[in-house]
Amino acid sequence: MKVTWSVRALRELRAHREYIARTQPAAAARIAQRIISSTDRLASYPEYGHRSAWDATGRLCELVIAGTPFVVLYTIGPNSIIIVRLLHGAERRGL
């Protein structure tokens, strides 16, 4: 399967990285790389995350990024994984 990022999720990744880089540039690069590596793993293991309990449609999955405060929301299609959102754990879940 192919992993693709929505424009919104890419914008959120960039914004979180820039925010962290203001005070910790090296940490920002490490965290961004960890997020990307974790989402790339979804190509082989799409069920790596878990179904979102709060999503009434049952289509969204959540992937907690180990060692970070971030959660990735994604959907599983027939041939692709779409990264929908990148949220800080303190943010309210939702689209």
PDB file of C-alpha atoms in Angstrom:
ATOM      1  CA  MET A   1       0.000   0.000   0.000  1.00  0.00           C
ATOM      2  CA  LYS A   2       0.996   3.563  -0.566  1.00  0.00           C
ATOM      3  CA  VAL A   3       0.992   6.139   2.252  1.00  0.00           C
ATOM      4  CA  THR A   4      -0.065   9.653   1.286  1.00  0.00           C
ATOM      5  CA  TRP A   5      -0.469  12.773   3.394  1.00  0.00           C
ATOM      6  CA  SER A   6      -3.347  15.226   3.082  1.00  0.00           C
ATOM      7  CA  VAL A   7      -2.434  18.864   2.583  1.00  0.00           C
ATOM      8  CA  ARG A   8      -3.799  19.599   6.043  1.00  0.00           C
ATOM      9  CA  ALA A   9      -1.678  16.900   7.708  1.00  0.00           C
ATOM     10  CA  LEU A  10       1.466  18.140   5.930  1.00  0.00           C
ATOM     11  CA  ARG A  11       0.695  21.674   7.063  1.00  0.00           C
ATOM     12  CA  GLU A  12       0.272  20.429  10.653  1.00  0.00           C
ATOM     13  CA  LEU A  13       3.573  18.508  10.497  1.00  0.00           C
ATOM     14  CA  ARG A  14       5.362  21.624   9.278  1.00  0.00           C
ATOM     15  CA  ALA A  15       3.726  23.831  11.922  1.00  0.00           C
ATOM     16  CA  HIS A  16       4.565  21.473  14.796  1.00  0.00           C
ATOM     17  CA  ARG A  17       8.148  21.122  13.600  1.00  0.00           C
ATOM     18  CA  GLU A  18       8.585  24.889  13.292  1.00  0.00           C
ATOM     19  CA  TYR A  19       7.119  25.435  16.758  1.00  0.00           C
ATOM     20  CA  ILE A  20       9.470  22.911  18.379  1.00  0.00           C
ATOM     21  CA  ALA A  21      12.457  24.221  16.380  1.00  0.00           C
ATOM     22  CA  ARG A  22      12.096  27.662  17.960  1.00  0.00           C
ATOM     23  CA  THR A  23      13.636  26.314  21.142  1.00  0.00           C
ATOM     24  CA  GLN A  24      14.954  22.847  20.235  1.00  0.00           C
ATOM     25  CA  PRO A  25      16.015  22.539  16.574  1.00  0.00           C
ATOM     26  CA  ALA A  26      17.605  19.092  16.941  1.00  0.00           C
ATOM     27  CA  ALA A  27      14.552  17.719  18.752  1.00  0.00           C
ATOM     28  CA  ALA A  28      12.265  19.103  16.044  1.00  0.00           C
ATOM     29  CA  ALA A  29      14.157  17.195  13.357  1.00  0.00           C
ATOM     30  CA  ARG A  30      14.152  13.974  15.420  1.00  0.00           C
ATOM     31  CA  ILE A  31      10.443  14.169  16.163  1.00  0.00           C
ATOM     32  CA  ALA A  32       9.528  14.902  12.545  1.00  0.00           C
ATOM     33  CA  GLN A  33      11.644  11.945  11.421  1.00  0.00           C
ATOM     34  CA  ARG A  34      10.015   9.668  14.001  1.00  0.00           C
ATOM     35  CA  ILE A  35       6.546  10.705  12.792  1.00  0.00           C
ATOM     36  CA  ILE A  36       7.446  10.071   9.152  1.00  0.00           C
ATOM     37  CA  SER A  37       9.083   6.710   9.926  1.00  0.00           C
ATOM     38  CA  SER A  38       6.055   5.588  11.920  1.00  0.00           C
ATOM     39  CA  THR A  39       3.623   6.536   9.178  1.00  0.00           C
ATOM     40  CA  ASP A  40       5.791   4.886   6.508  1.00  0.00           C
ATOM     41  CA  ARG A  41       5.423   1.632   8.463  1.00  0.00           C
ATOM     42  CA  LEU A  42       1.680   1.784   7.777  1.00  0.00           C
ATOM     43  CA  ALA A  43       2.363   0.788   4.153  1.00  0.00           C
ATOM     44  CA  SER A  44       3.225  -2.724   5.354  1.00  0.00           C
ATOM     45  CA  TYR A  45       1.119  -2.773   8.519  1.00  0.00           C
ATOM     46  CA  PRO A  46      -2.032  -0.689   7.952  1.00  0.00           C
ATOM     47  CA  GLU A  47      -3.648  -1.989  11.141  1.00  0.00           C
ATOM     48  CA  TYR A  48      -0.621  -0.866  13.194  1.00  0.00           C
ATOM     49  CA  GLY A  49      -2.767   1.814  14.806  1.00  0.00           C
ATOM     50  CA  HIS A  50      -6.218   1.270  16.251  1.00  0.00           C
ATOM     51  CA  ARG A  51      -9.720   2.266  15.225  1.00  0.00           C
ATOM     52  CA  SER A  52     -10.737   5.577  16.661  1.00  0.00           C
ATOM     53  CA  ALA A  53     -13.332   5.094  19.397  1.00  0.00           C
ATOM     54  CA  TRP A  54     -14.842   8.559  18.929  1.00  0.00           C
ATOM     55  CA  ASP A  55     -15.288   8.364  15.126  1.00  0.00           C
ATOM     56  CA  ALA A  56     -18.921   7.503  14.395  1.00  0.00           C
ATOM     57  CA  THR A  57     -18.111   6.422  10.826  1.00  0.00           C
ATOM     58  CA  GLY A  58     -15.602   3.804  11.963  1.00  0.00           C
ATOM     59  CA  ARG A  59     -13.215   4.815   9.174  1.00  0.00           C
ATOM     60  CA  LEU A  60     -10.575   6.707  11.146  1.00  0.00           C
ATOM     61  CA  CYS A  61      -7.627   5.039  12.792  1.00  0.00           C
ATOM     62  CA  GLU A  62      -5.242   6.544  15.334  1.00  0.00           C
ATOM     63  CA  LEU A  63      -1.523   5.927  15.503  1.00  0.00           C
ATOM     64  CA  VAL A  64       0.198   7.143  18.650  1.00  0.00           C
ATOM     65  CA  ILE A  65       3.779   8.118  17.792  1.00  0.00           C
ATOM     66  CA  ALA A  66       5.944   6.500  20.464  1.00  0.00           C
ATOM     67  CA  GLY A  67       8.214   8.837  22.389  1.00  0.00           C
ATOM     68  CA  THR A  68       6.321  11.932  21.261  1.00  0.00           C
ATOM     69  CA  PRO A  69       3.083  13.672  22.240  1.00  0.00           C
ATOM     70  CA  PHE A  70       1.698  13.232  18.699  1.00  0.00           C
ATOM     71  CA  VAL A  71      -1.158  11.193  17.262  1.00  0.00           C
ATOM     72  CA  VAL A  72      -1.733  10.555  13.562  1.00  0.00           C
ATOM     73  CA  LEU A  73      -5.278  10.128  12.252  1.00  0.00           C
ATOM     74  CA  TYR A  74      -5.504   8.062   9.076  1.00  0.00           C
ATOM     75  CA  THR A  75      -7.869   6.102   6.865  1.00  0.00           C
ATOM     76  CA  ILE A  76      -7.297   2.790   5.147  1.00  0.00           C
ATOM     77  CA  GLY A  77      -8.397   2.628   1.529  1.00  0.00           C
ATOM     78  CA  PRO A  78      -8.288  -0.317  -0.873  1.00  0.00           C
ATOM     79  CA  ASN A  79      -4.826   0.634  -2.178  1.00  0.00           C
ATOM     80  CA  SER A  80      -3.619   3.418   0.060  1.00  0.00           C
ATOM     81  CA  ILE A  81      -3.321   4.851   3.538  1.00  0.00           C
ATOM     82  CA  ILE A  82      -4.226   8.524   3.820  1.00  0.00           C
ATOM     83  CA  ILE A  83      -2.794  10.542   6.690  1.00  0.00           C
ATOM     84  CA  VAL A  84      -5.645  12.907   7.508  1.00  0.00           C
ATOM     85  CA  ARG A  85      -4.374  14.814  10.569  1.00  0.00           C
ATOM     86  CA  LEU A  86      -1.376  15.154  12.861  1.00  0.00           C
ATOM     87  CA  LEU A  87      -2.428  16.192  16.336  1.00  0.00           C
ATOM     88  CA  HIS A  88      -0.630  16.963  19.555  1.00  0.00           C
ATOM     89  CA  GLY A  89      -1.980  14.652  22.260  1.00  0.00           C
ATOM     90  CA  ALA A  90      -3.395  17.631  24.168  1.00  0.00           C
ATOM     91  CA  GLU A  91      -5.523  18.673  21.177  1.00  0.00           C
ATOM     92  CA  ARG A  92      -9.133  17.660  20.869  1.00  0.00           C
ATOM     93  CA  ARG A  93      -9.582  14.786  18.438  1.00  0.00           C
ATOM     94  CA  GLY A  94     -11.670  15.353  15.356  1.00  0.00           C
ATOM     95  CA  LEU A  95     -11.582  16.622  11.867  1.00  0.00           C
TER      96      LEU A  95
END
